[in-house]
mmCIF file of C-alpha atoms in Angstrom:
data_model
loop_
_atom_site.group_PDB
_atom_site.id
_atom_site.type_symbol
_atom_site.label_atom_id
_atom_site.label_comp_id
_atom_site.label_asym_id
_atom_site.label_seq_id
_atom_site.Cartn_x
_atom_site.Cartn_y
_atom_site.Cartn_z
ATOM 1 C CA MET A 1 0.205 -0.394 0.206
ATOM 2 C CA PRO A 2 1.345 3.209 -0.713
ATOM 3 C CA PHE A 3 2.609 5.537 1.442
ATOM 4 C CA GLN A 4 0.212 8.334 1.392
ATOM 5 C CA ASP A 5 -3.078 6.244 1.160
ATOM 6 C CA ILE A 6 -1.866 4.849 4.698
ATOM 7 C CA LEU A 7 -1.390 8.201 6.100
ATOM 8 C CA SER A 8 -4.513 10.039 4.455
ATOM 9 C CA GLN A 9 -6.780 7.212 5.962
ATOM 10 C CA LEU A 10 -4.943 7.563 9.612
ATOM 11 C CA PHE A 11 -5.217 10.949 9.015
ATOM 12 C CA ASN A 12 -8.751 10.969 8.788
ATOM 13 C CA SER A 13 -9.078 7.878 11.772
ATOM 14 C CA ILE A 14 -6.795 9.802 14.246
ATOM 15 C CA LEU A 15 -5.280 12.780 15.187
ATOM 16 C CA LEU A 16 -1.453 12.024 14.560
ATOM 17 C CA THR A 17 1.663 13.823 13.020
ATOM 18 C CA GLU A 18 3.433 12.586 10.051
ATOM 19 C CA LYS A 19 6.345 12.763 12.829
ATOM 20 C CA GLN A 20 4.130 10.356 15.454
ATOM 21 C CA LEU A 21 3.732 8.077 12.620
ATOM 22 C CA ASP A 22 6.729 7.539 11.185
ATOM 23 C CA ILE A 23 7.352 6.614 15.017
ATOM 24 C CA ILE A 24 4.933 3.772 14.620
ATOM 25 C CA LEU A 25 5.351 2.551 11.672
ATOM 26 C CA THR A 26 9.557 2.083 12.890
ATOM 27 C CA TYR A 27 8.809 0.028 15.843
ATOM 28 C CA MET A 28 6.222 -2.309 13.567
ATOM 29 C CA HIS A 29 8.827 -2.479 10.929
ATOM 30 C CA ASN A 30 12.087 -2.933 13.739
ATOM 31 C CA CYS A 31 8.487 -5.957 14.902
ATOM 32 C CA GLY A 32 8.673 -8.003 11.534
ATOM 33 C CA MET A 33 5.564 -6.785 11.324
ATOM 34 C CA LEU A 34 5.684 -4.919 8.154
ATOM 35 C CA LEU A 35 8.642 -3.884 5.858
ATOM 36 C CA TRP A 36 8.902 -0.144 5.571
ATOM 37 C CA TYR A 37 12.312 1.492 4.040
ATOM 38 C CA LYS A 38 12.524 4.306 6.206
ATOM 39 C CA ASN A 39 15.778 5.644 4.361
ATOM 40 C CA ASP A 40 15.288 4.328 1.188
ATOM 41 C CA LYS A 41 14.344 7.007 -1.395
ATOM 42 C CA ASP A 42 12.848 4.499 -4.011
ATOM 43 C CA LEU A 43 10.863 2.142 -1.504
ATOM 44 C CA ARG A 44 9.948 4.258 1.089
ATOM 45 C CA PRO A 45 6.140 5.212 -0.232
ATOM 46 C CA TYR A 46 5.616 1.677 0.376
ATOM 47 C CA ILE A 47 4.632 -0.294 3.290
ATOM 48 C CA PHE A 48 4.595 -3.542 2.647
ATOM 49 C CA TYR A 49 2.971 -4.921 5.085
ATOM 50 C CA HIS A 50 1.495 -8.367 4.095
ATOM 51 C CA ILE A 51 5.081 -10.248 4.127
ATOM 52 C CA PRO A 52 4.023 -13.593 2.283
ATOM 53 C CA THR A 53 3.833 -11.298 -0.583
ATOM 54 C CA VAL A 54 7.249 -10.487 -0.462
ATOM 55 C CA THR A 55 8.135 -14.063 0.759
ATOM 56 C CA SER A 56 6.227 -15.140 -2.366
ATOM 57 C CA LEU A 57 9.267 -12.837 -4.781
ATOM 58 C CA LEU A 58 12.038 -14.992 -3.216
ATOM 59 C CA GLN A 59 10.989 -18.022 -3.528
ATOM 60 C CA VAL A 60 10.316 -17.244 -7.340
ATOM 61 C CA LEU A 61 13.958 -16.961 -7.880
ATOM 62 C CA PHE A 62 14.728 -19.320 -4.835
ATOM 63 C CA THR A 63 14.621 -22.498 -6.707
ATOM 64 C CA HIS A 64 16.386 -25.567 -6.470
ATOM 65 C CA ASP A 65 13.967 -28.175 -7.760
ATOM 66 C CA ASP A 66 14.320 -28.634 -11.038
ATOM 67 C CA THR A 67 10.613 -30.281 -10.883
ATOM 68 C CA VAL A 68 9.425 -26.971 -10.329
ATOM 69 C CA TRP A 69 11.040 -25.397 -13.448
ATOM 70 C CA GLN A 70 9.575 -29.034 -15.076
ATOM 71 C CA HIS A 71 6.301 -27.919 -13.910
ATOM 72 C CA ARG A 72 6.315 -24.142 -14.950
ATOM 73 C CA LEU A 73 7.387 -25.402 -18.226
ATOM 74 C CA SER A 74 4.369 -27.969 -18.529
ATOM 75 C CA ALA A 75 1.891 -24.807 -17.744
ATOM 76 C CA PHE A 76 3.377 -22.588 -19.532
ATOM 77 C CA SER A 77 3.104 -24.680 -23.010
ATOM 78 C CA GLY A 78 -0.976 -25.192 -22.001
ATOM 79 C CA SER A 79 -1.339 -22.200 -21.049
ATOM 80 C CA THR A 80 -2.725 -20.177 -23.665
ATOM 81 C CA SER A 81 -3.009 -16.701 -20.908
ATOM 82 C CA ALA A 82 -2.343 -13.013 -22.372
ATOM 83 C CA VAL A 83 0.713 -13.183 -19.134
ATOM 84 C CA GLN A 84 1.790 -15.929 -21.585
ATOM 85 C CA GLN A 85 2.488 -13.461 -25.450
ATOM 86 C CA LEU A 86 5.588 -12.595 -23.487
ATOM 87 C CA LEU A 87 7.301 -14.939 -24.302
ATOM 88 C CA THR A 88 7.424 -18.247 -27.012
ATOM 89 C CA LEU A 89 7.414 -22.024 -25.377
ATOM 90 C CA ASP A 90 11.329 -21.796 -26.662
ATOM 91 C CA GLU A 91 12.106 -18.681 -25.590
ATOM 92 C CA TYR A 92 10.927 -19.880 -22.362
ATOM 93 C CA ARG A 93 13.114 -22.946 -22.075
ATOM 94 C CA SER A 94 15.923 -21.288 -22.977
ATOM 95 C CA LEU A 95 15.705 -18.616 -20.334
ATOM 96 C CA SER A 96 14.678 -20.112 -18.507
ATOM 97 C CA GLU A 97 18.096 -22.922 -18.879
ATOM 98 C CA LYS A 98 20.398 -20.187 -19.207
ATOM 99 C CA PHE A 99 18.552 -18.647 -15.376
ATOM 100 C CA ALA A 100 19.414 -22.236 -13.607
ATOM 101 C CA SER A 101 23.874 -22.364 -15.433
ATOM 102 C CA THR A 102 24.639 -18.509 -15.451
ATOM 103 C CA GLY A 103 22.430 -16.780 -13.338
ATOM 104 C CA ILE A 104 21.291 -13.780 -15.010
ATOM 105 C CA MET A 105 17.124 -13.593 -15.866
ATOM 106 C CA HIS A 106 15.680 -12.240 -18.672
ATOM 107 C CA HIS A 107 13.704 -9.528 -18.137
ATOM 108 C CA LYS A 108 10.784 -11.244 -19.761
ATOM 109 C CA LEU A 109 11.205 -14.320 -18.013
ATOM 110 C CA PHE A 110 11.692 -12.124 -14.661
ATOM 111 C CA GLU A 111 7.866 -10.801 -15.658
ATOM 112 C CA HIS A 112 6.060 -13.495 -16.607
ATOM 113 C CA LEU A 113 7.283 -15.689 -13.646
ATOM 114 C CA LEU A 114 5.432 -12.369 -11.001
ATOM 115 C CA ARG A 115 2.735 -12.350 -12.556
ATOM 116 C CA THR A 116 2.126 -15.879 -12.778
ATOM 117 C CA GLU A 117 3.122 -16.870 -9.045
ATOM 118 C CA THR A 118 2.964 -12.986 -7.436
ATOM 119 C CA ASP A 119 0.976 -10.757 -6.345
ATOM 120 C CA PHE A 120 3.338 -7.823 -8.542
ATOM 121 C CA VAL A 121 1.617 -8.058 -11.303
ATOM 122 C CA GLU A 122 1.295 -4.665 -12.880
ATOM 123 C CA SER A 123 4.202 -3.359 -14.394
ATOM 124 C CA PRO A 124 4.957 -0.522 -12.134
ATOM 125 C CA ALA A 125 4.273 -3.139 -9.047
ATOM 126 C CA ILE A 126 7.058 -5.427 -11.036
ATOM 127 C CA LYS A 127 9.499 -2.865 -11.119
ATOM 128 C CA ILE A 128 8.820 -1.873 -7.068
ATOM 129 C CA ALA A 129 9.255 -5.668 -7.003
ATOM 130 C CA ALA A 130 12.596 -5.073 -8.439
ATOM 131 C CA GLU A 131 13.548 -2.507 -6.087
ATOM 132 C CA LEU A 132 13.099 -4.131 -2.872
ATOM 133 C CA LEU A 133 15.204 -7.691 -3.820
ATOM 134 C CA GLN A 134 18.061 -4.569 -5.069
ATOM 135 C CA SER A 135 16.902 -3.748 -1.207
ATOM 136 C CA PHE A 136 18.352 -7.727 -0.264
ATOM 137 C CA ARG A 137 21.035 -8.061 -2.184
ATOM 138 C CA ILE A 138 19.877 -10.625 -3.873
ATOM 139 C CA ILE A 139 20.121 -9.716 -7.412
ATOM 140 C CA TYR A 140 22.410 -6.635 -9.791
ATOM 141 C CA CYS A 141 19.939 -4.774 -12.405
ATOM 142 C CA SER A 142 21.830 -5.015 -16.027
ATOM 143 C CA THR A 143 21.757 -3.728 -19.568
ATOM 144 C CA LEU A 144 22.809 -6.241 -22.008
ATOM 145 C CA GLN A 145 24.807 -6.467 -25.390
ATOM 146 C CA ASN A 146 21.309 -6.046 -27.565
ATOM 147 C CA GLY A 147 20.447 -3.652 -24.872
ATOM 148 C CA GLU A 148 17.361 -5.770 -23.342
ATOM 149 C CA ASN A 149 17.513 -5.797 -19.541
ATOM 150 C CA ALA A 150 18.247 -8.417 -17.449
ATOM 151 C CA PHE A 151 19.176 -9.678 -13.553
ATOM 152 C CA ILE A 152 22.034 -10.993 -12.772
ATOM 153 C CA VAL A 153 21.127 -13.971 -9.109
ATOM 154 C CA PRO A 154 25.195 -14.573 -8.460
ATOM 155 C CA TYR A 155 24.230 -17.773 -6.667
ATOM 156 C CA PHE A 156 22.830 -19.663 -9.233
ATOM 157 C CA CYS A 157 26.041 -18.795 -10.946
ATOM 158 C CA LYS A 158 28.644 -22.302 -11.603
ATOM 159 C CA LYS A 159 31.482 -20.352 -12.873
ATOM 160 C CA TYR A 160 33.905 -19.520 -10.516
ATOM 161 C CA LEU A 161 36.289 -16.465 -10.301
ATOM 162 C CA SER A 162 39.535 -16.497 -10.436
ATOM 163 C CA ASP A 163 41.322 -15.309 -7.233
ATOM 164 C CA SER A 164 43.569 -12.788 -8.942
ATOM 165 C CA LEU A 165 43.153 -10.641 -11.080
ATOM 166 C CA PRO A 166 44.195 -10.226 -14.694
ATOM 167 C CA SER A 167 47.086 -7.463 -15.438
ATOM 168 C CA THR A 168 50.081 -6.360 -16.988
ATOM 169 C CA GLY A 169 53.550 -4.770 -15.504
ATOM 170 C CA ASP A 170 52.033 -2.206 -16.097
ATOM 171 C CA PHE A 171 49.853 -2.538 -13.357
ATOM 172 C CA VAL A 172 49.762 -2.589 -9.774
ATOM 173 C CA THR A 173 47.332 -4.185 -7.709
ATOM 174 C CA PHE A 174 45.911 -3.032 -4.316
ATOM 175 C CA HIS A 175 44.518 -6.274 -2.066
ATOM 176 C CA ALA A 176 42.078 -6.493 0.891
ATOM 177 C CA GLN A 177 41.173 -9.404 2.986
ATOM 178 C CA LEU A 178 38.361 -9.629 5.375
ATOM 179 C CA ARG A 179 38.114 -12.589 7.990
ATOM 180 C CA PHE A 180 34.799 -13.610 9.793
ATOM 181 C CA ASP A 181 35.621 -15.731 12.599
ATOM 182 C CA GLY A 182 32.605 -15.809 16.308
ATOM 183 C CA LEU A 183 29.468 -16.300 15.067
ATOM 184 C CA PRO A 184 30.100 -18.055 11.000
ATOM 185 C CA LEU A 185 27.903 -15.944 8.699
ATOM 186 C CA PRO A 186 25.126 -17.779 6.441
ATOM 187 C CA GLN A 187 26.641 -19.385 2.596
ATOM 188 C CA TYR A 188 24.436 -16.170 1.279
ATOM 189 C CA ALA A 189 25.377 -13.372 3.166
ATOM 190 C CA TYR A 190 28.997 -13.831 1.259
ATOM 191 C CA HIS A 191 26.853 -13.262 -1.819
ATOM 192 C CA GLN A 192 24.887 -10.321 -0.687
ATOM 193 C CA LEU A 193 28.482 -8.755 -0.372
ATOM 194 C CA ALA A 194 29.585 -9.410 -3.667
ATOM 195 C CA VAL A 195 25.801 -8.455 -5.164
ATOM 196 C CA ASP A 196 26.235 -5.081 -3.083
ATOM 197 C CA MET A 197 29.751 -4.265 -4.081
ATOM 198 C CA LEU A 198 27.934 -4.202 -8.140
ATOM 199 C CA ASN A 199 25.039 -2.520 -6.930
ATOM 200 C CA SER A 200 27.134 0.270 -5.293
ATOM 201 C CA PHE A 201 30.700 1.008 -7.145
ATOM 202 C CA SER A 202 29.310 -0.158 -11.073
ATOM 203 C CA GLN A 203 27.447 2.611 -12.828
ATOM 204 C CA GLU A 204 30.439 3.760 -14.914
ATOM 205 C CA SER A 205 32.035 0.036 -14.987
ATOM 206 C CA LYS A 206 32.706 -0.632 -19.172
ATOM 207 C CA SER A 207 32.024 -4.416 -18.267
ATOM 208 C CA ILE A 208 29.968 -6.939 -15.222
ATOM 209 C CA THR A 209 31.347 -10.291 -14.688
ATOM 210 C CA ALA A 210 29.427 -12.158 -11.858
ATOM 211 C CA ARG A 211 30.499 -15.746 -10.285
ATOM 212 C CA ASN A 212 28.796 -17.853 -8.099
ATOM 213 C CA ASN A 213 31.919 -16.392 -5.560
ATOM 214 C CA GLY A 214 32.102 -12.770 -6.799
ATOM 215 C CA ALA A 215 31.851 -10.598 -8.935
ATOM 216 C CA ARG A 216 34.843 -8.122 -10.798
ATOM 217 C CA VAL A 217 34.011 -4.839 -12.683
ATOM 218 C CA VAL A 218 35.948 -3.234 -15.172
ATOM 219 C CA ASN A 219 37.157 0.181 -16.126
ATOM 220 C CA LYS A 220 39.491 1.825 -18.313
ATOM 221 C CA ASN A 221 42.322 2.131 -16.119
ATOM 222 C CA VAL A 222 40.198 0.567 -12.405
ATOM 223 C CA THR A 223 39.561 -2.688 -12.488
ATOM 224 C CA TYR A 224 38.353 -4.422 -9.032
ATOM 225 C CA GLN A 225 36.757 -7.974 -7.979
ATOM 226 C CA LEU A 226 35.229 -8.989 -4.083
ATOM 227 C CA VAL A 227 36.118 -13.625 -4.236
ATOM 228 C CA HIS A 228 34.371 -15.399 -1.365
ATOM 229 C CA ASP A 229 35.245 -18.114 0.375
ATOM 230 C CA TYR A 230 32.331 -19.186 2.707
ATOM 231 C CA LYS A 231 34.230 -22.742 3.666
ATOM 232 C CA SER A 232 37.198 -20.306 5.008
ATOM 233 C CA GLY A 233 34.795 -17.198 6.097
ATOM 234 C CA ILE A 234 37.412 -14.809 3.816
ATOM 235 C CA VAL A 235 36.661 -12.312 1.442
ATOM 236 C CA ASN A 236 39.422 -11.147 -0.753
ATOM 237 C CA ILE A 237 38.891 -7.335 -2.120
ATOM 238 C CA ARG A 238 41.491 -6.832 -4.891
ATOM 239 C CA VAL A 239 41.897 -3.362 -6.629
ATOM 240 C CA SER A 240 44.412 -3.581 -10.389
ATOM 241 C CA PHE A 241 44.527 0.147 -11.881
ATOM 242 C CA ASP A 242 47.133 1.867 -14.023
ATOM 243 C CA PRO A 243 49.631 4.003 -11.678
ATOM 244 C CA SER A 244 48.218 7.677 -12.874
ATOM 245 C CA GLN A 245 45.350 6.122 -11.218
ATOM 246 C CA VAL A 246 46.147 5.198 -7.590
ATOM 247 C CA CYS A 247 43.565 7.790 -5.881
ATOM 248 C CA LYS A 248 41.132 6.795 -7.759
ATOM 249 C CA ALA A 249 42.349 3.063 -6.288
ATOM 250 C CA TRP A 250 42.463 3.961 -2.998
ATOM 251 C CA GLU A 251 39.204 4.850 -3.025
ATOM 252 C CA VAL A 252 37.794 2.073 -4.819
ATOM 253 C CA LEU A 253 39.654 -0.123 -2.435
ATOM 254 C CA VAL A 254 38.510 1.282 0.985
ATOM 255 C CA ASP A 255 35.342 2.626 0.009
ATOM 256 C CA ILE A 256 35.031 -1.135 -1.067
ATOM 257 C CA THR A 257 36.018 -2.939 1.895
ATOM 258 C CA ASN A 258 33.973 -0.340 4.987
ATOM 259 C CA SER A 259 31.425 -1.046 2.601
ATOM 260 C CA SER A 260 31.375 -4.776 3.677
ATOM 261 C CA ILE A 261 32.607 -4.185 7.527
ATOM 262 C CA LYS A 262 29.509 -1.884 7.829
ATOM 263 C CA TYR A 263 26.971 -4.436 6.218
ATOM 264 C CA VAL A 264 28.357 -7.322 8.326
ATOM 265 C CA GLU A 265 28.340 -5.647 11.385
ATOM 266 C CA THR A 266 24.988 -4.573 11.551
ATOM 267 C CA ARG A 267 23.306 -7.543 10.636
ATOM 268 C CA TRP A 268 25.707 -10.183 12.547
ATOM 269 C CA CYS A 269 27.235 -8.408 15.853
ATOM 270 C CA ALA A 270 27.951 -11.340 16.733
ATOM 271 C CA CYS A 271 30.991 -11.947 14.539
ATOM 272 C CA LYS A 272 34.417 -10.579 14.405
ATOM 273 C CA ILE A 273 35.978 -8.847 11.602
ATOM 274 C CA GLY A 274 40.001 -8.870 10.703
ATOM 275 C CA CYS A 275 41.588 -7.583 7.635
ATOM 276 C CA LYS A 276 44.545 -7.264 6.375
ATOM 277 C CA PHE A 277 46.504 -5.278 3.574
ATOM 278 C CA PHE A 278 48.657 -6.751 1.504
ATOM 279 C CA CYS A 279 51.886 -4.258 0.318
ATOM 280 C CA PRO A 280 51.559 -4.010 -3.709
ATOM 281 C CA HIS A 281 55.167 -3.466 -3.998
ATOM 282 C CA CYS A 282 55.417 -7.687 -2.986
ATOM 283 C CA GLY A 283 52.873 -8.659 -5.569
ATOM 284 C CA LEU A 284 54.793 -6.783 -8.090
ATOM 285 C CA GLN A 285 57.365 -8.936 -6.576
ATOM 286 C CA GLU A 286 55.101 -12.070 -6.332
ATOM 287 C CA ASP A 287 56.788 -12.857 -2.993
ATOM 288 C CA THR A 288 54.951 -15.456 -1.222
ATOM 289 C CA HIS A 289 55.298 -13.918 2.392
ATOM 290 C CA PRO A 290 54.480 -10.362 1.642
ATOM 291 C CA SER A 291 54.410 -7.444 3.660
ATOM 292 C CA ARG A 292 51.881 -6.789 5.954
ATOM 293 C CA LEU A 293 49.324 -4.364 7.858
ATOM 294 C CA MET A 294 46.702 -5.678 10.178
ATOM 295 C CA ASN A 295 43.179 -3.635 10.766
ATOM 296 C CA PRO A 296 44.828 -0.315 8.944
ATOM 297 C CA SER A 297 44.107 3.335 10.114
ATOM 298 C CA TRP A 298 41.841 3.522 6.888
ATOM 299 C CA VAL A 299 39.127 0.635 8.641
ATOM 300 C CA GLN A 300 36.240 2.081 9.855
ATOM 301 C CA TYR A 301 35.053 -0.714 12.592
ATOM 302 C CA HIS A 302 31.661 0.185 13.991
ATOM 303 C CA ASP A 303 33.914 2.062 16.635
ATOM 304 C CA LYS A 304 35.220 4.671 14.181
ATOM 305 C CA ARG A 305 33.015 4.995 12.691
ATOM 306 C CA LEU A 306 31.407 6.616 15.749
ATOM 307 C CA MET A 307 34.193 8.537 16.453
ATOM 308 C CA SER A 308 34.552 12.566 14.253
ATOM 309 C CA SER A 309 37.984 11.546 13.318
ATOM 310 C CA LEU A 310 40.837 9.229 13.912
ATOM 311 C CA LEU A 311 43.945 11.103 15.951
ATOM 312 C CA PRO A 312 47.413 11.399 14.397
ATOM 313 C CA SER A 313 49.145 9.339 17.517
ATOM 314 C CA GLU A 314 46.222 6.392 16.703
ATOM 315 C CA ALA A 315 46.682 6.284 12.879
ATOM 316 C CA LYS A 316 48.937 2.706 11.723
ATOM 317 C CA HIS A 317 51.389 3.786 8.929
ATOM 318 C CA PHE A 318 52.490 1.714 6.621
ATOM 319 C CA THR A 319 55.866 0.400 5.495
ATOM 320 C CA CYS A 320 57.304 -2.325 4.217
ATOM 321 C CA LYS A 321 60.147 -4.342 5.981
ATOM 322 C CA LYS A 322 61.272 -5.799 2.863
ATOM 323 C CA ASP A 323 61.637 -1.994 0.608
ATOM 324 C CA PRO A 324 61.403 1.137 3.037
ATOM 325 C CA SER A 325 61.356 2.477 -0.440
ATOM 326 C CA VAL A 326 58.588 1.959 -1.784
ATOM 327 C CA PRO A 327 56.734 5.309 -1.988
ATOM 328 C CA GLU A 328 54.492 6.315 0.008
ATOM 329 C CA CYS A 329 51.090 5.883 -1.452
ATOM 330 C CA LEU A 330 51.368 2.708 -2.748
ATOM 331 C CA LEU A 331 50.960 1.988 0.888
ATOM 332 C CA ASN A 332 48.752 4.606 3.101
ATOM 333 C CA PRO A 333 45.847 6.233 1.732
ATOM 334 C CA ILE A 334 46.533 9.808 -0.917
ATOM 335 C CA SER A 335 44.387 11.817 -1.963
ATOM 336 C CA SER A 336 46.496 13.768 -4.446
ATOM 337 C CA LEU A 337 49.554 13.036 -5.775
ATOM 338 C CA SER A 338 52.169 16.361 -6.222
ATOM 339 C CA GLU A 339 54.269 16.146 -9.970
ATOM 340 C CA GLU A 340 57.488 15.011 -7.505
ATOM 341 C CA GLN A 341 55.319 12.081 -6.185
ATOM 342 C CA LYS A 342 53.796 11.512 -9.778
ATOM 343 C CA GLU A 343 57.768 11.223 -10.658
ATOM 344 C CA ASP A 344 58.720 9.309 -7.850
ATOM 345 C CA LEU A 345 55.908 6.556 -9.088
ATOM 346 C CA SER A 346 56.789 6.468 -11.975
ATOM 347 C CA LYS A 347 60.248 5.777 -10.958
ATOM 348 C CA PHE A 348 59.915 3.729 -9.101
ATOM 349 C CA LEU A 349 57.490 1.265 -11.016
ATOM 350 C CA SER A 350 59.450 1.030 -14.090
ATOM 351 C CA LYS A 351 62.096 -1.841 -12.780
ATOM 352 C CA TYR A 352 58.432 -3.622 -12.732
ATOM 353 C CA GLU A 353 56.979 -3.076 -16.046
ATOM 354 C CA LYS A 354 57.842 -6.692 -17.614
ATOM 355 C CA ALA A 355 54.421 -9.385 -18.067
ATOM 356 C CA ILE A 356 53.204 -11.381 -15.063
ATOM 357 C CA PRO A 357 51.150 -14.248 -16.452
ATOM 358 C CA GLU A 358 47.225 -13.963 -16.427
ATOM 359 C CA GLU A 359 46.703 -16.866 -13.812
ATOM 360 C CA LYS A 360 48.853 -16.310 -11.768
ATOM 361 C CA ALA A 361 48.943 -14.854 -8.112
ATOM 362 C CA GLN A 362 50.052 -11.597 -6.290
ATOM 363 C CA VAL A 363 49.735 -13.005 -3.282
ATOM 364 C CA GLU A 364 49.716 -15.983 -1.704
ATOM 365 C CA SER A 365 46.741 -17.566 -1.432
ATOM 366 C CA ASP A 366 45.502 -19.389 2.351
ATOM 367 C CA ALA A 367 45.524 -22.536 0.923
ATOM 368 C CA GLU A 368 49.336 -22.399 -0.678
ATOM 369 C CA SER A 369 50.306 -20.312 2.494
ATOM 370 C CA ASP A 370 52.582 -22.512 5.334
ATOM 371 C CA LEU A 371 51.813 -19.484 7.092
ATOM 372 C CA SER A 372 48.693 -20.439 10.477
ATOM 373 C CA ASP A 373 45.343 -19.030 8.164
ATOM 374 C CA HIS A 374 45.058 -17.524 12.000
ATOM 375 C CA GLU A 375 48.808 -16.777 11.755
ATOM 376 C CA ASP A 376 48.051 -12.880 12.439
ATOM 377 C CA PHE A 377 44.609 -11.885 13.086
ATOM 378 C CA TYR A 378 43.105 -10.671 15.687
ATOM 379 C CA LEU A 379 41.066 -7.713 16.374
ATOM 380 C CA PRO A 380 40.644 -4.524 16.974
ATOM 381 C CA GLY A 381 40.228 -2.734 20.876
ATOM 382 C CA GLU A 382 42.255 -6.337 21.593
ATOM 383 C CA GLU A 383 45.345 -6.027 24.073
ATOM 384 C CA GLN A 384 45.783 -9.420 24.605
ATOM 385 C CA GLN A 385 47.909 -11.210 20.934
ATOM 386 C CA ILE A 386 49.357 -14.856 21.363
ATOM 387 C CA LYS A 387 52.034 -15.795 19.131
ATOM 388 C CA MET A 388 53.310 -19.166 17.879
ATOM 389 C CA GLU A 389 57.013 -19.940 16.973
ATOM 390 C CA VAL A 390 57.142 -23.407 14.681
ATOM 391 C CA SER A 391 60.545 -25.260 14.107
ATOM 392 C CA ALA A 392 60.957 -28.972 13.144
ATOM 393 C CA THR A 393 61.987 -31.497 16.056
ATOM 394 C CA ARG A 394 64.177 -34.211 16.363
ATOM 395 C CA LYS A 395 62.682 -36.417 19.112
ATOM 396 C CA ALA A 396 62.739 -39.642 17.891
ATOM 397 C CA GLU A 397 60.152 -40.314 20.864
ATOM 398 C CA ILE A 398 57.406 -37.610 19.136
ATOM 399 C CA LYS A 399 58.311 -39.038 15.697
ATOM 400 C CA ARG A 400 57.004 -42.025 16.388
ATOM 401 C CA LEU A 401 53.449 -41.173 17.160
ATOM 402 C CA PHE A 402 53.310 -40.257 13.798
ATOM 403 C CA TYR A 403 52.766 -42.731 10.951
ATOM 404 C CA SER A 404 54.028 -41.192 7.612
ATOM 405 C CA ASN A 405 57.007 -40.598 6.475
ATOM 406 C CA GLN A 406 56.809 -37.810 4.804
ATOM 407 C CA VAL A 407 54.637 -35.617 7.957
ATOM 408 C CA THR A 408 57.093 -32.748 9.060
ATOM 409 C CA MET A 409 57.016 -32.670 12.915
ATOM 410 C CA TYR A 410 56.837 -29.550 14.927
ATOM 411 C CA LYS A 411 57.108 -28.731 17.894
ATOM 412 C CA PHE A 412 55.637 -25.842 19.402
ATOM 413 C CA LEU A 413 57.225 -22.582 22.144
ATOM 414 C CA ALA A 414 54.129 -20.984 23.162
ATOM 415 C CA TYR A 415 54.822 -17.437 24.298
ATOM 416 C CA VAL A 416 52.414 -15.058 25.550
ATOM 417 C CA GLN A 417 53.083 -11.261 25.418
ATOM 418 C CA PHE A 418 50.634 -8.901 26.968
ATOM 419 C CA GLY A 419 50.028 -5.624 24.665
ATOM 420 C CA GLN A 420 50.333 -5.009 21.071
ATOM 421 C CA HIS A 421 53.631 -5.308 19.359
#
């Protein structure tokens, strides 16, 4: 029901101000009695007071049973209604198969399903339904090469993105990694992060790639992607860029990273989030153990978002441990470069202008690392860290505990250090 209609009805029966009605609707929304997008300019005029109407909309997309599609196809072939005129039988079969394998739903198929299986029947209502699904971070509205509209649901795509970005020696890559510990995130939350990146940061893109494990956006001089692995609780955000676009690359990396953190923090409070930033210079050298910074100052966790600004004394200044000459603009966010900084950056990167193999990662993946997955992940504000040293053991009585001679044995020397290191 449109917001103004409800407002008019209430004004005629009860003396309420718009502010009072706002409070009532907000309370009912928070209690789950209705759905109202108070802060969404497109959806704010509408109040969804019949929740089954919304759930039926979700059921249309999230159909995992092949028999449902077979039933739909049989119903379509036997129908002579006006709704069927949107599609031919061959088109219906082709578009439904494409959606089941690629996650791309043509707008004709979308409209047909809504008109036959939901209460969103008229064209204005179908538009609202699309906006509603976007608000749930389920679909991304895209334009096909032939100019027709389509909706992408990465969850259903059967292809996967490589965790490394295709690049050449002229491009540099920023890499931030998020790890979600504590109460595990549901699998669909990772898909929502990828869709949120597309909906929020792909307005001027040359091409979009959405896959089951993430999404990639390609622009002229900046390419970025978000790849997730829900089993390990890891999200990798990479931004590859022409050196002349280093400031823009920082803006993209910071925005996507903080947007992902904010989305998780505001919905899964029991989830603990850690963020690593890897040295891009080590990436150019293909170093398997790059310098890294845990929870850099530009990452905005909940507590930091509540602060007006970060005090200089609290800022973490990142430097590469392996090469102190790495330009500042590659290690810490910067909004503009002076001519001298541009010249220094160009001179520094000229040493790395060789081609980099497309399928080779610029930094180690967690699967390839011989360090522990949690070797330096800790949360901001924690005052205690446990450090561990690992070395091979020579004691025969320990080796006898293991059956395979091919396994490397270790003894553990653990100690606890209190305070920041």
